[in-house]
Amino acid sequence: MGVFNNMSLRRKQTLVIMLTNSIALFLACAAFVTYDLVTFRKQLVMEVSILADAIGNNCAAAIDFNDPKAASETLAALQANSHIVEACVYSRVGAVFAVFQRDPAASFVPPSVQSKPQYFTRTRLHLFRPIKQKSELIGTIYVSSDLKHIWSRLARYMGIVALVFLLSMLVALALSSQLQRLVVSPVLHLAKVARWVASEKEYSVRATKHSNDELGQLVDGFNEMLAQIQSRDIALQNARDELEKRVAERTAELEETHNQLLKASRRGGMAEIATNVLHNVGNVLNSVNVSTTLILESVKTSRAPNLAKVVVLLQEHTGDLGVFITQDAKGRQLPGYLSRLSEYILEDQKAMMAELDSLRRNVEHIKEIVAMQQSYATFGGVKEVTDLVELVEEGLRLNEGSLIQNGIKVVREFENVPPLNLEKHKTLQILVNLIRNAKHACLESDRTDKRLTVRVTSGVGSIKITVTDNGVGIPKENLTRIFSHGFTTRKGGHGFGLHSGALAAREMSGSLSVLSDGPGKGAAFTLELPVKPA
Amino acid sequence: MAILTKDHERNPGATVLGGNILTRVNRCIALLGLVFGTASFPGAEITMSEYQVKALFLLNFARYVEWPAVAPGEKNDIVIGVLGDGKLGEMAGFVKGKSVDGRPVSMRQVQTPEEYEKCHMLFFVASEKARFSEILAGIKTKPVLTVGESDRFLDQGGVINFVKKDERIRLEINLTAARNAKLKISSKLLNVADRVTGKAP
């Protein structure tokens, strides 16, 4: 069966046709030949029987009148039939009466009389017939015929069968190639299309339908399947395209949202700044108001008008000033009064001076805050090629007054760095903040050798500006939140400088970091800026 | 044997039971076997006597000869008459109780012409030679099968004559005489005859 499975459909069909054909033919021939042989045997029996009856009948008188010679002569008539080999006539009681044999040389022992009328051996028909005269049994005749004509007939049949077999095979072969068109060709076509579809992944092809039978249904089913796959493919492709489009849209939306968020956050940042600034300014304005009120009160309650009264009194008594001061009751009190008045006025002046000083400081503070707000109001600043050392110097210069005034020593350690393309104003703002913080740290410390070091170093792909002080230092727990918005340790500080500085550094793709060994051990702030090849 | 079996079956007088039939039949077979075997093949132990064979042949003639419808004789029997002395006993003993074609056969001594004419067959013993011509002439046209055993018996008008050749009994037939007697003799019988004279009807 394995061989048969591996055969092509074409061969299988041919084989099946040939096989069916040959089996049918074989059965038909076998039936025909068998029938013919059976008939032929019957016919043979009948022929030999007639012959035996005739010869036997003619032997009756010979038996009756004891004439074996006559019987032998009668038997000799069998010579005419070439198939009769042996014959014998028996008397009533079964004794051999006369014998015939075609080949005198052959030894022939007549068989004893059998009860059955005839029987076949492989090569012979043996037949016994009673000899009767006037319905009386006279004797028995035995005739033996060979079966050569049966065998020769069989051989002829075999020849004919073989010939018919050959012819029918040829016809079947010819027919099978015709039938191929009907059955196998559509299948082969289908197989070819299926193979092509499988190898090319091309689902738009269709098998051709040739008939409305099961093969046609198969082709329909196959085409239907292809159509489904194709439509599914298209749907899938569409879904993928749609998805890509939607991803693109969503990405655009996200970008938009991102931009909006960015803007919003910037606006938010500005609002934050504004809030803080206004808050701080408000606080300071409170102080300003208090100072102003105090000064106003002080001016209102000033004893200066009393001095004017003294002056008027003195002018009235210009002529007799001496008398007046010495004689007059009022005049006598005048020196003491003036003395007290001057004391009051001096006190007032002193108090007002203090208030004015406070006022001045507050106003200065406001100025600072406003300046800071202005610096952040401009974002997305313009980049320009900047000499970093010069920028550092400018930052120092802005704080120069207070640094000198407070006796803080400034140390400069600048490496030679290339000019950088950066947002100058933003960077300067960070630097000013850092320097100011360092200054404050120094001021808050009790030490006498207050020192501030500014270092510019160039690293791999970046430039570092480090502002180090030997001031109060930063406790470890504060290091992490020092850049948070609103965090400050300073009285009057608003916790904005470092926060905004860190933000600005990040906006410039840089970073702001801090190092401190702890309280009283100073701190080092480092601004790191990337070097972008111009 | 078949003859005897049939005879017994057909004869209403044969009041025998099955067992007896068998034994009788067997006996008959044995007897016939002996008779025939010895008759056919010389050298067998028991031989039949000449007149026993002739009696058997006479019986057998009945199967090969047809008598005209107005045949002589009594009832259904076949009557064989014997002319001449001395042989009847031997022959009649053999024939007794036998039948041919369902007809019982009887054998008797005959003397007068009336008696001759009632016979189907008439056997002329050789010793009566002198009277043959006269008697034969008398029954020439009667349907009687005349059988003799003498030379010139056919010439005198007899139908069948027994001749002895090589210790075997052979037949001679005169067809003219048979025709005159209106007897039809089967060609089978003619075939086994040694000599056939006269013309067929």
PDB file of C-alpha atoms in Angstrom, chain B residues 14-151:
ATOM      1  CA  ALA B  14     -45.552 -65.657  -7.290  1.00  0.00           C
ATOM      2  CA  THR B  15     -46.507 -65.177  -3.679  1.00  0.00           C
ATOM      3  CA  VAL B  16     -43.101 -64.702  -2.264  1.00  0.00           C
ATOM      4  CA  LEU B  17     -41.863 -62.317   0.379  1.00  0.00           C
ATOM      5  CA  GLY B  18     -38.982 -59.838  -0.022  1.00  0.00           C
ATOM      6  CA  GLY B  19     -36.413 -62.008   1.630  1.00  0.00           C
ATOM      7  CA  ASN B  20     -37.348 -64.964  -0.520  1.00  0.00           C
ATOM      8  CA  ILE B  21     -37.223 -62.853  -3.623  1.00  0.00           C
ATOM      9  CA  LEU B  22     -33.690 -61.838  -2.851  1.00  0.00           C
ATOM     10  CA  THR B  23     -32.504 -65.330  -2.179  1.00  0.00           C
ATOM     11  CA  ARG B  24     -34.187 -66.583  -5.259  1.00  0.00           C
ATOM     12  CA  VAL B  25     -32.831 -63.791  -7.374  1.00  0.00           C
ATOM     13  CA  ASN B  26     -29.388 -64.487  -6.056  1.00  0.00           C
ATOM     14  CA  ARG B  27     -29.735 -68.107  -6.868  1.00  0.00           C
ATOM     15  CA  CYS B  28     -30.851 -67.238 -10.364  1.00  0.00           C
ATOM     16  CA  ILE B  29     -27.939 -64.881 -10.845  1.00  0.00           C
ATOM     17  CA  ALA B  30     -25.580 -67.580  -9.751  1.00  0.00           C
ATOM     18  CA  LEU B  31     -27.170 -70.018 -12.084  1.00  0.00           C
ATOM     19  CA  LEU B  32     -27.186 -67.678 -15.074  1.00  0.00           C
ATOM     20  CA  GLY B  33     -23.660 -66.584 -14.370  1.00  0.00           C
ATOM     21  CA  LEU B  34     -22.546 -70.159 -14.550  1.00  0.00           C
ATOM     22  CA  VAL B  35     -24.575 -70.807 -17.651  1.00  0.00           C
ATOM     23  CA  PHE B  36     -23.436 -67.750 -19.487  1.00  0.00           C
ATOM     24  CA  GLY B  37     -19.896 -67.654 -18.360  1.00  0.00           C
ATOM     25  CA  THR B  38     -19.321 -71.164 -19.512  1.00  0.00           C
ATOM     26  CA  ALA B  39     -21.292 -70.648 -22.670  1.00  0.00           C
ATOM     27  CA  SER B  40     -19.355 -67.540 -23.694  1.00  0.00           C
ATOM     28  CA  PHE B  41     -15.907 -68.590 -22.781  1.00  0.00           C
ATOM     29  CA  PRO B  42     -14.838 -72.110 -23.431  1.00  0.00           C
ATOM     30  CA  GLY B  43     -12.586 -73.477 -20.799  1.00  0.00           C
ATOM     31  CA  ALA B  44     -14.822 -72.426 -17.944  1.00  0.00           C
ATOM     32  CA  GLU B  45     -15.367 -75.048 -15.313  1.00  0.00           C
ATOM     33  CA  ILE B  46     -19.046 -75.824 -15.890  1.00  0.00           C
ATOM     34  CA  THR B  47     -20.361 -76.108 -19.407  1.00  0.00           C
ATOM     35  CA  MET B  48     -23.901 -76.071 -20.658  1.00  0.00           C
ATOM     36  CA  SER B  49     -25.082 -78.969 -22.714  1.00  0.00           C
ATOM     37  CA  GLU B  50     -25.729 -78.444 -26.416  1.00  0.00           C
ATOM     38  CA  TYR B  51     -29.493 -78.609 -26.051  1.00  0.00           C
ATOM     39  CA  GLN B  52     -29.487 -76.291 -23.087  1.00  0.00           C
ATOM     40  CA  VAL B  53     -27.745 -73.692 -25.261  1.00  0.00           C
ATOM     41  CA  LYS B  54     -30.226 -74.337 -28.042  1.00  0.00           C
ATOM     42  CA  ALA B  55     -33.102 -73.901 -25.557  1.00  0.00           C
ATOM     43  CA  LEU B  56     -31.576 -70.576 -24.449  1.00  0.00           C
ATOM     44  CA  PHE B  57     -31.225 -69.460 -28.063  1.00  0.00           C
ATOM     45  CA  LEU B  58     -34.825 -70.386 -28.726  1.00  0.00           C
ATOM     46  CA  LEU B  59     -35.805 -68.207 -25.784  1.00  0.00           C
ATOM     47  CA  ASN B  60     -33.682 -65.380 -27.081  1.00  0.00           C
ATOM     48  CA  PHE B  61     -35.215 -65.606 -30.571  1.00  0.00           C
ATOM     49  CA  ALA B  62     -38.414 -64.309 -29.047  1.00  0.00           C
ATOM     50  CA  ARG B  63     -36.715 -60.941 -28.510  1.00  0.00           C
ATOM     51  CA  TYR B  64     -35.559 -60.572 -32.098  1.00  0.00           C
ATOM     52  CA  VAL B  65     -38.539 -61.901 -33.984  1.00  0.00           C
ATOM     53  CA  GLU B  66     -41.892 -60.214 -34.378  1.00  0.00           C
ATOM     54  CA  TRP B  67     -44.949 -62.262 -34.996  1.00  0.00           C
ATOM     55  CA  PRO B  68     -47.929 -60.846 -36.896  1.00  0.00           C
ATOM     56  CA  ALA B  69     -50.835 -59.503 -34.844  1.00  0.00           C
ATOM     57  CA  VAL B  70     -52.928 -62.602 -35.517  1.00  0.00           C
ATOM     58  CA  ALA B  71     -50.385 -64.790 -33.926  1.00  0.00           C
ATOM     59  CA  PRO B  72     -51.137 -68.315 -32.905  1.00  0.00           C
ATOM     60  CA  GLY B  73     -50.986 -69.675 -29.457  1.00  0.00           C
ATOM     61  CA  GLU B  74     -52.841 -69.532 -26.239  1.00  0.00           C
ATOM     62  CA  LYS B  75     -53.253 -66.550 -24.028  1.00  0.00           C
ATOM     63  CA  ASN B  76     -50.142 -64.413 -23.695  1.00  0.00           C
ATOM     64  CA  ASP B  77     -47.699 -67.259 -23.562  1.00  0.00           C
ATOM     65  CA  ILE B  78     -44.981 -67.946 -26.020  1.00  0.00           C
ATOM     66  CA  VAL B  79     -45.247 -71.538 -26.968  1.00  0.00           C
ATOM     67  CA  ILE B  80     -42.320 -73.525 -28.259  1.00  0.00           C
ATOM     68  CA  GLY B  81     -43.142 -76.864 -29.786  1.00  0.00           C
ATOM     69  CA  VAL B  82     -40.575 -79.634 -30.071  1.00  0.00           C
ATOM     70  CA  LEU B  83     -40.863 -82.112 -32.940  1.00  0.00           C
ATOM     71  CA  GLY B  84     -38.982 -85.264 -32.318  1.00  0.00           C
ATOM     72  CA  ASP B  85     -38.188 -87.396 -29.343  1.00  0.00           C
ATOM     73  CA  GLY B  86     -35.607 -87.450 -26.636  1.00  0.00           C
ATOM     74  CA  LYS B  87     -34.626 -83.800 -26.244  1.00  0.00           C
ATOM     75  CA  LEU B  88     -37.707 -82.226 -24.690  1.00  0.00           C
ATOM     76  CA  GLY B  89     -36.841 -83.130 -21.144  1.00  0.00           C
ATOM     77  CA  GLU B  90     -33.411 -81.539 -21.296  1.00  0.00           C
ATOM     78  CA  MET B  91     -34.648 -78.396 -23.043  1.00  0.00           C
ATOM     79  CA  ALA B  92     -37.954 -77.887 -21.226  1.00  0.00           C
ATOM     80  CA  GLY B  93     -36.173 -78.129 -17.898  1.00  0.00           C
ATOM     81  CA  PHE B  94     -34.067 -75.159 -18.872  1.00  0.00           C
ATOM     82  CA  VAL B  95     -36.920 -73.107 -20.259  1.00  0.00           C
ATOM     83  CA  LYS B  96     -39.353 -73.754 -17.449  1.00  0.00           C
ATOM     84  CA  GLY B  97     -40.438 -70.734 -15.516  1.00  0.00           C
ATOM     85  CA  LYS B  98     -38.709 -68.276 -17.860  1.00  0.00           C
ATOM     86  CA  SER B  99     -40.304 -65.469 -19.783  1.00  0.00           C
ATOM     87  CA  VAL B 100     -39.462 -63.145 -22.610  1.00  0.00           C
ATOM     88  CA  ASP B 101     -40.595 -59.529 -22.719  1.00  0.00           C
ATOM     89  CA  GLY B 102     -42.996 -60.269 -19.908  1.00  0.00           C
ATOM     90  CA  ARG B 103     -44.463 -63.281 -21.610  1.00  0.00           C
ATOM     91  CA  PRO B 104     -44.085 -66.715 -20.016  1.00  0.00           C
ATOM     92  CA  VAL B 105     -42.487 -69.296 -22.195  1.00  0.00           C
ATOM     93  CA  SER B 106     -43.714 -72.844 -22.343  1.00  0.00           C
ATOM     94  CA  MET B 107     -42.262 -75.798 -24.192  1.00  0.00           C
ATOM     95  CA  ARG B 108     -44.108 -78.879 -25.200  1.00  0.00           C
ATOM     96  CA  GLN B 109     -43.879 -81.973 -27.370  1.00  0.00           C
ATOM     97  CA  VAL B 110     -46.016 -81.669 -30.502  1.00  0.00           C
ATOM     98  CA  GLN B 111     -47.310 -84.344 -32.869  1.00  0.00           C
ATOM     99  CA  THR B 112     -50.201 -83.139 -34.957  1.00  0.00           C
ATOM    100  CA  PRO B 113     -50.528 -80.272 -37.399  1.00  0.00           C
ATOM    101  CA  GLU B 114     -53.122 -78.690 -35.108  1.00  0.00           C
ATOM    102  CA  GLU B 115     -50.554 -78.661 -32.409  1.00  0.00           C
ATOM    103  CA  TYR B 116     -47.875 -77.228 -34.724  1.00  0.00           C
ATOM    104  CA  GLU B 117     -50.064 -74.364 -35.680  1.00  0.00           C
ATOM    105  CA  LYS B 118     -50.611 -73.301 -32.102  1.00  0.00           C
ATOM    106  CA  CYS B 119     -46.879 -72.839 -31.571  1.00  0.00           C
ATOM    107  CA  HIS B 120     -44.836 -69.628 -31.994  1.00  0.00           C
ATOM    108  CA  MET B 121     -41.716 -71.655 -32.582  1.00  0.00           C
ATOM    109  CA  LEU B 122     -41.257 -75.145 -33.797  1.00  0.00           C
ATOM    110  CA  PHE B 123     -37.984 -76.939 -33.083  1.00  0.00           C
ATOM    111  CA  PHE B 124     -37.206 -79.832 -35.397  1.00  0.00           C
ATOM    112  CA  VAL B 125     -34.954 -82.332 -33.707  1.00  0.00           C
ATOM    113  CA  ALA B 126     -32.521 -83.751 -36.246  1.00  0.00           C
ATOM    114  CA  SER B 127     -33.856 -87.290 -35.776  1.00  0.00           C
ATOM    115  CA  GLU B 128     -37.150 -86.367 -37.456  1.00  0.00           C
ATOM    116  CA  LYS B 129     -35.401 -85.333 -40.659  1.00  0.00           C
ATOM    117  CA  ALA B 130     -37.581 -87.524 -42.834  1.00  0.00           C
ATOM    118  CA  ARG B 131     -40.778 -85.646 -41.986  1.00  0.00           C
ATOM    119  CA  PHE B 132     -39.347 -82.128 -42.315  1.00  0.00           C
ATOM    120  CA  SER B 133     -40.321 -81.413 -45.888  1.00  0.00           C
ATOM    121  CA  GLU B 134     -43.909 -82.420 -45.420  1.00  0.00           C
ATOM    122  CA  ILE B 135     -44.410 -80.605 -42.137  1.00  0.00           C
ATOM    123  CA  LEU B 136     -42.591 -77.464 -43.308  1.00  0.00           C
ATOM    124  CA  ALA B 137     -44.657 -77.334 -46.435  1.00  0.00           C
ATOM    125  CA  GLY B 138     -47.777 -77.615 -44.299  1.00  0.00           C
ATOM    126  CA  ILE B 139     -47.027 -74.649 -42.123  1.00  0.00           C
ATOM    127  CA  LYS B 140     -45.121 -72.622 -44.706  1.00  0.00           C
ATOM    128  CA  THR B 141     -47.457 -69.644 -44.564  1.00  0.00           C
ATOM    129  CA  LYS B 142     -48.347 -69.959 -40.900  1.00  0.00           C
ATOM    130  CA  PRO B 143     -46.703 -67.512 -38.512  1.00  0.00           C
ATOM    131  CA  VAL B 144     -44.523 -70.146 -36.960  1.00  0.00           C
ATOM    132  CA  LEU B 145     -40.810 -69.679 -36.505  1.00  0.00           C
ATOM    133  CA  THR B 146     -39.343 -72.936 -37.616  1.00  0.00           C
ATOM    134  CA  VAL B 147     -35.940 -73.824 -36.177  1.00  0.00           C
ATOM    135  CA  GLY B 148     -33.890 -76.844 -37.124  1.00  0.00           C
ATOM    136  CA  GLU B 149     -30.510 -78.384 -36.573  1.00  0.00           C
ATOM    137  CA  SER B 150     -29.929 -80.274 -39.798  1.00  0.00           C
ATOM    138  CA  ASP B 151     -28.152 -79.653 -43.087  1.00  0.00           C
TER     139      ASP B 151
END
